[in-house]
Amino acid sequence: KCDMDGLQTLSPLARTQSNLGIPEREQQIRLENEFMNAEKLWILTNEIPFVCREIQIILLCCLEILSPKTMNALKRKYPEAYAAAQEKKKELETQSAEGLDEDRGSQLLAFKSETNAVLKGQLRLEGWNVTTAEIMLQSPKWNKNLTFKTTVGGSVPLKVQQIHNAYNHLKMALTSVSDLEIAAAATAKGFNRTSIIHLTRILSEVSKSLREALEEFLMPNKDVFPENLVSSVHSTHTPVFQPPLPPDAIIEVMLSNKEVVINAYCLQFLDPTGTKVPTSRNSHGVMGQHQTSILIGQIFKGRKKTMMEVLDQATVRCKALGVTLVYEQTNESYRLAAELMDKLALF
């Protein structure tokens, strides 16, 4: 870490100004200014580069965990920091008893609800994608109490949007850290009030991106049922689920409080008068294609005309090691940025 001991020799002798003549006071002021300028130069040439490198390593480590694909572009742009980030990632994995599955940071999460509605299965989380999943949903209030099973594993993965958002925020923070390094080097050659304000503004952008990334891990996704009914139903009927979920069932995967949350809703469609719409199913509890199309059409007519009742629901929370590690490391980066901001305030 940076050592400020060498600067202490520049500190003026402790004497009160009342006992000094005008020349002595001017000499003391000059020495104090020299000391302050030396301290500022030290921060610009030592502290900021050191902290920037630490944050770069942490962010590259986090991005490596969150990304479902190899980051060749970042590897070329930050060769030394990227190599250090790989070592840090291995160290974090070693410190954990569970460890991350495989070198890409994928995890297999098993889940089972303890509620009236049974929601259980397993999913593999790789970066921001659920690449494979086996899900079973059953409720005595829905689907004739028959078990509905579906999987994820085709060419279209199930994206956990908050993880992708966090990745984008961290990538923006990484870019701002690089800008901070360049600005600090330029300021060290001749700093003034304008250049210090510019440094503070860049560091504020770093902190803002880090804070927004942290919020993605803590706050529930807003673009889910029932806040966004159309989006929820539409996601149910993409090629993600095989076989597709019936329109009277919704399954969502999101983050909340640093955990992976799987929500399932069993629904009952109602006509404009509030009367239940009958749903014919086969012996396996699956709707026919014709009725599925009709019900989806009713939903997309508009929210005001969409009427449905939640018959049952289930929620399962899973701890994902990759999510926990990235949150903790992002929080550490935020702390380093805050400490650096305090030092810039001395300018």
mmCIF file of C-alpha atoms in Angstrom:
data_model
loop_
_atom_site.group_PDB
_atom_site.id
_atom_site.type_symbol
_atom_site.label_atom_id
_atom_site.label_comp_id
_atom_site.label_asym_id
_atom_site.label_seq_id
_atom_site.Cartn_x
_atom_site.Cartn_y
_atom_site.Cartn_z
ATOM 1 C CA LYS A 1 0.000 0.000 0.000
ATOM 2 C CA CYS A 2 1.041 3.607 -0.471
ATOM 3 C CA ASP A 3 3.310 4.952 2.288
ATOM 4 C CA MET A 4 2.980 8.623 3.244
ATOM 5 C CA ASP A 5 5.830 8.513 5.818
ATOM 6 C CA GLY A 6 8.244 10.129 3.385
ATOM 7 C CA LEU A 7 6.091 13.225 3.274
ATOM 8 C CA GLN A 8 6.160 13.844 6.991
ATOM 9 C CA THR A 9 9.648 15.437 6.802
ATOM 10 C CA LEU A 10 8.094 18.280 4.837
ATOM 11 C CA SER A 11 5.712 19.160 7.674
ATOM 12 C CA PRO A 12 6.543 22.605 9.254
ATOM 13 C CA LEU A 13 7.495 22.917 12.877
ATOM 14 C CA ALA A 14 4.586 23.318 15.252
ATOM 15 C CA ARG A 15 4.743 27.002 16.173
ATOM 16 C CA THR A 16 1.927 29.454 16.703
ATOM 17 C CA GLN A 17 1.631 32.341 14.326
ATOM 18 C CA SER A 18 1.347 34.803 17.249
ATOM 19 C CA ASN A 19 5.007 34.167 18.128
ATOM 20 C CA LEU A 20 6.238 34.614 14.540
ATOM 21 C CA GLY A 21 7.154 37.725 12.664
ATOM 22 C CA ILE A 22 5.883 38.431 9.163
ATOM 23 C CA PRO A 23 8.841 36.727 7.397
ATOM 24 C CA GLU A 24 8.509 33.660 9.606
ATOM 25 C CA ARG A 25 4.746 33.383 8.951
ATOM 26 C CA GLU A 26 5.330 33.666 5.227
ATOM 27 C CA GLN A 27 7.958 30.933 5.473
ATOM 28 C CA GLN A 28 5.533 28.713 7.384
ATOM 29 C CA ILE A 29 2.776 29.284 4.818
ATOM 30 C CA ARG A 30 5.216 28.472 2.018
ATOM 31 C CA LEU A 31 6.256 25.228 3.729
ATOM 32 C CA GLU A 32 2.641 24.271 4.343
ATOM 33 C CA ASN A 33 1.787 24.905 0.686
ATOM 34 C CA GLU A 34 4.752 22.822 -0.399
ATOM 35 C CA PHE A 35 3.640 20.004 1.870
ATOM 36 C CA MET A 36 0.054 20.150 0.564
ATOM 37 C CA ASN A 37 1.249 20.182 -3.032
ATOM 38 C CA ALA A 38 3.537 17.241 -2.343
ATOM 39 C CA GLU A 39 0.630 15.366 -0.765
ATOM 40 C CA LYS A 40 -1.594 16.106 -3.777
ATOM 41 C CA LEU A 41 1.142 14.968 -6.137
ATOM 42 C CA TRP A 42 1.530 11.767 -4.121
ATOM 43 C CA ILE A 43 -2.197 11.059 -4.375
ATOM 44 C CA LEU A 44 -2.197 11.710 -8.120
ATOM 45 C CA THR A 45 0.901 9.681 -8.936
ATOM 46 C CA ASN A 46 0.602 6.884 -6.367
ATOM 47 C CA GLU A 47 -2.761 6.595 -4.638
ATOM 48 C CA ILE A 48 -5.025 6.942 -7.681
ATOM 49 C CA PRO A 49 -3.056 4.523 -9.931
ATOM 50 C CA PHE A 50 -2.881 1.998 -7.089
ATOM 51 C CA VAL A 51 -6.621 2.161 -6.320
ATOM 52 C CA CYS A 52 -7.526 2.159 -10.011
ATOM 53 C CA ARG A 53 -5.539 -1.025 -10.564
ATOM 54 C CA GLU A 54 -7.174 -2.687 -7.557
ATOM 55 C CA ILE A 55 -10.643 -1.774 -8.796
ATOM 56 C CA GLN A 56 -9.802 -2.868 -12.351
ATOM 57 C CA ILE A 57 -8.740 -6.307 -11.113
ATOM 58 C CA ILE A 58 -11.893 -6.673 -9.024
ATOM 59 C CA LEU A 59 -14.196 -5.552 -11.840
ATOM 60 C CA LEU A 60 -12.574 -7.832 -14.408
ATOM 61 C CA CYS A 61 -12.950 -10.717 -11.966
ATOM 62 C CA CYS A 62 -16.643 -9.869 -11.497
ATOM 63 C CA LEU A 63 -17.244 -9.493 -15.230
ATOM 64 C CA GLU A 64 -15.619 -12.861 -15.827
ATOM 65 C CA ILE A 65 -18.055 -14.484 -13.383
ATOM 66 C CA LEU A 66 -21.124 -12.691 -14.743
ATOM 67 C CA SER A 67 -20.441 -13.175 -18.443
ATOM 68 C CA PRO A 68 -21.623 -16.394 -20.144
ATOM 69 C CA LYS A 69 -18.951 -15.965 -22.819
ATOM 70 C CA THR A 70 -15.205 -15.386 -22.973
ATOM 71 C CA MET A 71 -14.206 -11.720 -22.710
ATOM 72 C CA ASN A 72 -11.525 -11.593 -25.408
ATOM 73 C CA ALA A 73 -11.897 -7.841 -25.999
ATOM 74 C CA LEU A 74 -11.331 -6.982 -22.325
ATOM 75 C CA LYS A 75 -8.479 -9.475 -22.164
ATOM 76 C CA ARG A 76 -6.701 -7.612 -24.982
ATOM 77 C CA LYS A 77 -7.459 -4.173 -23.533
ATOM 78 C CA TYR A 78 -6.343 -4.964 -19.966
ATOM 79 C CA PRO A 79 -3.774 -7.794 -20.336
ATOM 80 C CA GLU A 80 -1.998 -7.372 -16.981
ATOM 81 C CA ALA A 81 -5.112 -6.593 -14.940
ATOM 82 C CA TYR A 82 -6.988 -9.444 -16.645
ATOM 83 C CA ALA A 83 -4.262 -11.940 -15.701
ATOM 84 C CA ALA A 84 -4.394 -10.683 -12.105
ATOM 85 C CA ALA A 85 -8.199 -10.955 -12.182
ATOM 86 C CA GLN A 86 -7.950 -14.607 -13.208
ATOM 87 C CA GLU A 87 -5.732 -15.268 -10.212
ATOM 88 C CA LYS A 88 -8.128 -13.411 -7.930
ATOM 89 C CA LYS A 89 -11.047 -15.443 -9.282
ATOM 90 C CA LYS A 90 -9.202 -18.710 -8.529
ATOM 91 C CA GLU A 91 -8.417 -17.438 -5.042
ATOM 92 C CA LEU A 92 -12.058 -16.587 -4.365
ATOM 93 C CA GLU A 93 -13.169 -19.994 -5.633
ATOM 94 C CA THR A 94 -10.626 -21.726 -3.403
ATOM 95 C CA GLN A 95 -11.809 -19.800 -0.348
ATOM 96 C CA SER A 96 -15.369 -21.055 -0.884
ATOM 97 C CA ALA A 97 -16.271 -24.531 0.311
ATOM 98 C CA GLU A 98 -18.704 -25.027 -2.566
ATOM 99 C CA GLY A 99 -16.613 -23.520 -5.339
ATOM 100 C CA LEU A 100 -17.846 -22.466 -8.720
ATOM 101 C CA ASP A 101 -18.721 -25.308 -11.061
ATOM 102 C CA GLU A 102 -16.324 -25.445 -14.025
ATOM 103 C CA ASP A 103 -14.065 -22.616 -15.136
ATOM 104 C CA ARG A 104 -16.870 -20.486 -16.560
ATOM 105 C CA GLY A 105 -18.559 -19.965 -13.205
ATOM 106 C CA SER A 106 -21.722 -21.945 -13.939
ATOM 107 C CA GLN A 107 -23.717 -23.317 -11.029
ATOM 108 C CA LEU A 108 -26.341 -26.012 -10.688
ATOM 109 C CA LEU A 109 -29.037 -24.845 -8.277
ATOM 110 C CA ALA A 110 -31.625 -27.268 -6.898
ATOM 111 C CA PHE A 111 -34.864 -25.853 -5.506
ATOM 112 C CA LYS A 112 -38.158 -26.984 -3.950
ATOM 113 C CA SER A 113 -41.008 -24.942 -2.496
ATOM 114 C CA GLU A 114 -42.520 -25.608 0.912
ATOM 115 C CA THR A 115 -45.930 -24.163 0.050
ATOM 116 C CA ASN A 116 -49.258 -25.634 -1.075
ATOM 117 C CA ALA A 117 -48.200 -25.230 -4.690
ATOM 118 C CA VAL A 118 -45.252 -27.475 -5.482
ATOM 119 C CA LEU A 119 -42.454 -25.870 -7.455
ATOM 120 C CA LYS A 120 -39.269 -27.872 -7.688
ATOM 121 C CA GLY A 121 -36.436 -28.740 -10.015
ATOM 122 C CA GLN A 122 -32.964 -27.540 -10.837
ATOM 123 C CA LEU A 123 -31.352 -24.964 -13.066
ATOM 124 C CA ARG A 124 -27.852 -24.198 -14.260
ATOM 125 C CA LEU A 125 -26.877 -20.550 -14.049
ATOM 126 C CA GLU A 126 -24.031 -19.516 -16.335
ATOM 127 C CA GLY A 127 -23.349 -15.819 -16.262
ATOM 128 C CA TRP A 128 -26.667 -14.051 -16.814
ATOM 129 C CA ASN A 129 -28.210 -17.078 -18.562
ATOM 130 C CA VAL A 130 -30.093 -20.080 -17.272
ATOM 131 C CA THR A 131 -28.691 -22.526 -19.824
ATOM 132 C CA THR A 132 -30.494 -25.654 -18.620
ATOM 133 C CA ALA A 133 -33.383 -26.258 -16.244
ATOM 134 C CA GLU A 134 -35.892 -28.906 -15.244
ATOM 135 C CA ILE A 135 -38.995 -27.464 -13.591
ATOM 136 C CA MET A 136 -42.077 -29.136 -12.160
ATOM 137 C CA LEU A 137 -45.226 -27.245 -11.109
ATOM 138 C CA GLN A 138 -48.267 -28.719 -9.344
ATOM 139 C CA SER A 139 -51.182 -27.265 -7.401
ATOM 140 C CA PRO A 140 -54.492 -28.728 -6.189
ATOM 141 C CA LYS A 141 -56.142 -25.484 -7.346
ATOM 142 C CA TRP A 142 -54.803 -25.610 -10.880
ATOM 143 C CA ASN A 143 -54.408 -27.932 -13.861
ATOM 144 C CA LYS A 144 -56.611 -30.659 -12.324
ATOM 145 C CA ASN A 145 -53.853 -31.157 -9.736
ATOM 146 C CA LEU A 146 -51.750 -32.708 -12.467
ATOM 147 C CA THR A 147 -48.007 -32.135 -12.589
ATOM 148 C CA PHE A 148 -46.778 -29.880 -15.348
ATOM 149 C CA LYS A 149 -43.143 -30.328 -16.378
ATOM 150 C CA THR A 150 -41.031 -28.139 -18.605
ATOM 151 C CA THR A 151 -37.353 -27.673 -19.389
ATOM 152 C CA VAL A 152 -34.882 -25.057 -20.537
ATOM 153 C CA GLY A 153 -31.984 -26.188 -22.654
ATOM 154 C CA GLY A 154 -32.559 -25.378 -26.274
ATOM 155 C CA SER A 155 -30.875 -22.774 -28.429
ATOM 156 C CA VAL A 156 -32.536 -19.928 -26.492
ATOM 157 C CA PRO A 157 -31.428 -19.591 -22.829
ATOM 158 C CA LEU A 158 -33.491 -17.920 -20.121
ATOM 159 C CA LYS A 159 -31.895 -14.563 -19.337
ATOM 160 C CA VAL A 160 -31.803 -13.217 -15.782
ATOM 161 C CA GLN A 161 -32.050 -9.563 -16.747
ATOM 162 C CA GLN A 162 -30.723 -8.146 -13.482
ATOM 163 C CA ILE A 163 -27.438 -10.042 -13.833
ATOM 164 C CA HIS A 164 -27.063 -8.672 -17.352
ATOM 165 C CA ASN A 165 -27.835 -5.175 -16.070
ATOM 166 C CA ALA A 166 -25.235 -5.538 -13.312
ATOM 167 C CA TYR A 167 -22.680 -6.668 -15.904
ATOM 168 C CA ASN A 168 -23.338 -3.546 -17.979
ATOM 169 C CA HIS A 169 -23.014 -1.261 -14.936
ATOM 170 C CA LEU A 170 -19.708 -2.872 -13.942
ATOM 171 C CA LYS A 171 -18.403 -2.554 -17.473
ATOM 172 C CA MET A 172 -19.263 1.153 -17.437
ATOM 173 C CA ALA A 173 -17.440 1.483 -14.104
ATOM 174 C CA LEU A 174 -14.389 -0.200 -15.630
ATOM 175 C CA THR A 175 -14.347 2.325 -18.485
ATOM 176 C CA SER A 176 -14.639 5.221 -16.027
ATOM 177 C CA VAL A 177 -11.747 3.836 -13.955
ATOM 178 C CA SER A 178 -9.555 3.899 -17.069
ATOM 179 C CA ASP A 179 -10.614 7.511 -17.685
ATOM 180 C CA LEU A 180 -9.722 8.315 -14.070
ATOM 181 C CA GLU A 181 -6.202 6.935 -14.509
ATOM 182 C CA ILE A 182 -5.610 9.020 -17.627
ATOM 183 C CA ALA A 183 -7.017 12.185 -16.032
ATOM 184 C CA ALA A 184 -4.906 11.733 -12.883
ATOM 185 C CA ALA A 185 -1.731 11.385 -14.929
ATOM 186 C CA ALA A 186 -2.565 14.554 -16.862
ATOM 187 C CA THR A 187 -3.467 16.462 -13.696
ATOM 188 C CA ALA A 188 -0.184 15.519 -12.007
ATOM 189 C CA LYS A 189 1.697 17.509 -14.669
ATOM 190 C CA GLY A 190 -0.033 20.694 -13.597
ATOM 191 C CA PHE A 191 -3.095 20.485 -11.415
ATOM 192 C CA ASN A 192 -5.610 23.260 -10.956
ATOM 193 C CA ARG A 193 -9.146 23.614 -9.666
ATOM 194 C CA THR A 194 -10.715 22.671 -12.991
ATOM 195 C CA SER A 195 -8.697 19.462 -13.338
ATOM 196 C CA ILE A 196 -9.540 18.403 -9.776
ATOM 197 C CA ILE A 197 -13.258 18.950 -10.443
ATOM 198 C CA HIS A 198 -12.888 16.793 -13.558
ATOM 199 C CA LEU A 199 -11.255 14.023 -11.500
ATOM 200 C CA THR A 200 -14.011 14.189 -8.905
ATOM 201 C CA ARG A 201 -16.678 13.999 -11.604
ATOM 202 C CA ILE A 202 -15.117 10.854 -13.128
ATOM 203 C CA LEU A 203 -14.809 9.217 -9.721
ATOM 204 C CA SER A 204 -18.465 10.051 -9.058
ATOM 205 C CA GLU A 205 -19.359 8.220 -12.264
ATOM 206 C CA VAL A 206 -17.412 5.181 -11.043
ATOM 207 C CA SER A 207 -19.294 5.197 -7.734
ATOM 208 C CA LYS A 208 -22.639 5.677 -9.486
ATOM 209 C CA SER A 209 -22.109 2.666 -11.766
ATOM 210 C CA LEU A 210 -20.980 0.511 -8.840
ATOM 211 C CA ARG A 211 -23.986 1.565 -6.754
ATOM 212 C CA GLU A 212 -26.379 0.755 -9.607
ATOM 213 C CA ALA A 213 -24.769 -2.668 -9.986
ATOM 214 C CA LEU A 214 -25.252 -3.350 -6.269
ATOM 215 C CA GLU A 215 -28.915 -2.358 -6.522
ATOM 216 C CA GLU A 216 -29.469 -4.952 -9.264
ATOM 217 C CA PHE A 217 -28.471 -7.672 -6.797
ATOM 218 C CA LEU A 218 -30.587 -6.316 -3.963
ATOM 219 C CA MET A 219 -33.820 -5.004 -5.472
ATOM 220 C CA PRO A 220 -36.493 -7.256 -7.083
ATOM 221 C CA ASN A 221 -36.956 -6.970 -10.815
ATOM 222 C CA LYS A 222 -39.748 -4.528 -11.699
ATOM 223 C CA ASP A 223 -40.470 -6.006 -15.127
ATOM 224 C CA VAL A 224 -42.252 -9.080 -13.756
ATOM 225 C CA PHE A 225 -45.747 -10.301 -12.908
ATOM 226 C CA PRO A 226 -48.036 -8.637 -11.976
ATOM 227 C CA GLU A 227 -46.409 -5.217 -12.607
ATOM 228 C CA ASN A 228 -45.809 -6.087 -16.241
ATOM 229 C CA LEU A 229 -48.411 -8.659 -17.197
ATOM 230 C CA VAL A 230 -47.830 -8.537 -20.954
ATOM 231 C CA SER A 231 -44.069 -8.979 -20.595
ATOM 232 C CA SER A 232 -44.531 -11.875 -18.168
ATOM 233 C CA VAL A 233 -46.960 -13.754 -20.398
ATOM 234 C CA HIS A 234 -44.892 -13.071 -23.504
ATOM 235 C CA SER A 235 -41.743 -14.512 -21.867
ATOM 236 C CA THR A 236 -43.705 -17.638 -21.016
ATOM 237 C CA HIS A 237 -44.407 -18.339 -24.683
ATOM 238 C CA THR A 238 -40.932 -17.897 -26.161
ATOM 239 C CA PRO A 239 -38.846 -20.909 -27.243
ATOM 240 C CA VAL A 240 -37.145 -20.791 -23.818
ATOM 241 C CA PHE A 241 -39.519 -23.337 -22.225
ATOM 242 C CA GLN A 242 -40.005 -26.740 -23.819
ATOM 243 C CA PRO A 243 -42.817 -27.606 -23.788
ATOM 244 C CA PRO A 244 -44.119 -24.008 -23.536
ATOM 245 C CA LEU A 245 -45.939 -23.085 -20.358
ATOM 246 C CA PRO A 246 -49.726 -22.790 -20.709
ATOM 247 C CA PRO A 247 -50.973 -19.179 -20.688
ATOM 248 C CA ASP A 248 -52.502 -19.668 -17.245
ATOM 249 C CA ALA A 249 -49.070 -20.327 -15.683
ATOM 250 C CA ILE A 250 -46.095 -18.011 -15.309
ATOM 251 C CA ILE A 251 -42.587 -18.939 -14.186
ATOM 252 C CA GLU A 252 -39.980 -16.223 -13.638
ATOM 253 C CA VAL A 253 -36.358 -16.173 -12.507
ATOM 254 C CA MET A 254 -34.909 -13.005 -10.994
ATOM 255 C CA LEU A 255 -32.624 -11.657 -8.262
ATOM 256 C CA SER A 256 -33.596 -10.269 -4.891
ATOM 257 C CA ASN A 257 -31.454 -9.648 -1.815
ATOM 258 C CA LYS A 258 -28.424 -11.348 -3.445
ATOM 259 C CA GLU A 259 -30.382 -14.560 -4.102
ATOM 260 C CA VAL A 260 -31.830 -16.223 -7.184
ATOM 261 C CA VAL A 261 -35.632 -16.215 -6.873
ATOM 262 C CA ILE A 262 -37.914 -18.546 -8.853
ATOM 263 C CA ASN A 263 -41.586 -17.494 -8.881
ATOM 264 C CA ALA A 264 -44.490 -19.535 -10.211
ATOM 265 C CA TYR A 265 -48.096 -18.331 -10.607
ATOM 266 C CA CYS A 266 -51.148 -20.486 -11.349
ATOM 267 C CA LEU A 267 -53.857 -18.335 -12.943
ATOM 268 C CA GLN A 268 -57.549 -18.439 -13.778
ATOM 269 C CA PHE A 269 -58.793 -16.395 -16.731
ATOM 270 C CA LEU A 270 -61.956 -14.331 -16.297
ATOM 271 C CA ASP A 271 -64.223 -12.744 -18.886
ATOM 272 C CA PRO A 272 -65.102 -9.010 -18.622
ATOM 273 C CA THR A 273 -67.969 -9.829 -16.242
ATOM 274 C CA GLY A 274 -65.649 -11.697 -13.875
ATOM 275 C CA THR A 275 -66.932 -15.167 -14.864
ATOM 276 C CA LYS A 276 -64.304 -17.905 -15.020
ATOM 277 C CA VAL A 277 -63.266 -18.913 -18.522
ATOM 278 C CA PRO A 278 -63.259 -22.727 -18.803
ATOM 279 C CA THR A 279 -59.950 -24.237 -19.930
ATOM 280 C CA SER A 280 -60.138 -27.600 -21.635
ATOM 281 C CA ARG A 281 -57.080 -29.821 -21.203
ATOM 282 C CA ASN A 282 -56.065 -33.295 -22.204
ATOM 283 C CA SER A 283 -55.390 -36.158 -19.826
ATOM 284 C CA HIS A 284 -51.958 -34.668 -19.052
ATOM 285 C CA GLY A 285 -53.438 -31.314 -18.117
ATOM 286 C CA VAL A 286 -52.099 -29.590 -21.234
ATOM 287 C CA MET A 287 -54.187 -27.041 -23.146
ATOM 288 C CA GLY A 288 -54.893 -27.529 -26.807
ATOM 289 C CA GLN A 289 -53.049 -25.245 -29.230
ATOM 290 C CA HIS A 290 -56.282 -23.554 -30.359
ATOM 291 C CA GLN A 291 -57.347 -22.501 -26.875
ATOM 292 C CA THR A 292 -53.796 -21.421 -26.023
ATOM 293 C CA SER A 293 -53.831 -19.053 -29.015
ATOM 294 C CA ILE A 294 -57.230 -17.643 -28.015
ATOM 295 C CA LEU A 295 -56.150 -16.951 -24.429
ATOM 296 C CA ILE A 296 -52.868 -15.329 -25.487
ATOM 297 C CA GLY A 297 -54.873 -13.155 -27.874
ATOM 298 C CA GLN A 298 -57.118 -12.058 -25.018
ATOM 299 C CA ILE A 299 -54.099 -11.068 -22.930
ATOM 300 C CA PHE A 300 -52.535 -8.938 -25.644
ATOM 301 C CA LYS A 301 -55.720 -6.964 -26.255
ATOM 302 C CA GLY A 302 -54.652 -4.652 -23.457
ATOM 303 C CA ARG A 303 -54.242 -4.625 -19.723
ATOM 304 C CA LYS A 304 -57.655 -3.132 -18.997
ATOM 305 C CA LYS A 305 -59.377 -5.972 -20.834
ATOM 306 C CA THR A 306 -57.163 -8.626 -19.264
ATOM 307 C CA MET A 307 -58.784 -10.263 -16.274
ATOM 308 C CA MET A 308 -57.297 -13.104 -14.319
ATOM 309 C CA GLU A 309 -57.167 -14.452 -10.824
ATOM 310 C CA VAL A 310 -54.123 -15.915 -9.075
ATOM 311 C CA LEU A 311 -55.228 -19.348 -7.889
ATOM 312 C CA ASP A 312 -51.932 -20.331 -6.323
ATOM 313 C CA GLN A 313 -48.310 -19.306 -6.258
ATOM 314 C CA ALA A 314 -44.933 -20.549 -5.080
ATOM 315 C CA THR A 315 -41.589 -18.845 -4.480
ATOM 316 C CA VAL A 316 -38.199 -20.446 -4.001
ATOM 317 C CA ARG A 317 -34.998 -18.637 -3.069
ATOM 318 C CA CYS A 318 -31.554 -20.059 -3.845
ATOM 319 C CA LYS A 319 -28.128 -18.802 -2.875
ATOM 320 C CA ALA A 320 -25.877 -18.606 -5.925
ATOM 321 C CA LEU A 321 -22.202 -18.424 -5.086
ATOM 322 C CA GLY A 322 -21.313 -16.404 -8.176
ATOM 323 C CA VAL A 323 -23.921 -13.772 -7.317
ATOM 324 C CA THR A 324 -22.663 -13.564 -3.725
ATOM 325 C CA LEU A 325 -19.023 -13.237 -4.771
ATOM 326 C CA VAL A 326 -19.728 -10.512 -7.315
ATOM 327 C CA TYR A 327 -21.844 -8.550 -4.838
ATOM 328 C CA GLU A 328 -19.140 -8.688 -2.166
ATOM 329 C CA GLN A 329 -16.370 -7.703 -4.587
ATOM 330 C CA THR A 330 -18.455 -4.894 -6.086
ATOM 331 C CA ASN A 331 -19.092 -3.607 -2.585
ATOM 332 C CA GLU A 332 -15.338 -3.652 -1.962
ATOM 333 C CA SER A 333 -14.777 -1.612 -5.137
ATOM 334 C CA TYR A 334 -17.401 0.865 -3.976
ATOM 335 C CA ARG A 335 -15.585 1.215 -0.638
ATOM 336 C CA LEU A 336 -12.235 1.859 -2.371
ATOM 337 C CA ALA A 337 -13.834 4.510 -4.585
ATOM 338 C CA ALA A 338 -15.413 6.202 -1.540
ATOM 339 C CA GLU A 339 -12.059 6.343 0.277
ATOM 340 C CA LEU A 340 -10.416 7.848 -2.787
ATOM 341 C CA MET A 341 -13.210 10.437 -2.997
ATOM 342 C CA ASP A 342 -12.471 11.451 0.594
ATOM 343 C CA LYS A 343 -8.815 12.050 -0.315
ATOM 344 C CA LEU A 344 -9.744 14.120 -3.355
ATOM 345 C CA ALA A 345 -11.874 16.253 -1.063
ATOM 346 C CA LEU A 346 -8.594 17.479 0.518
ATOM 347 C CA PHE A 347 -7.787 19.230 -2.729
#
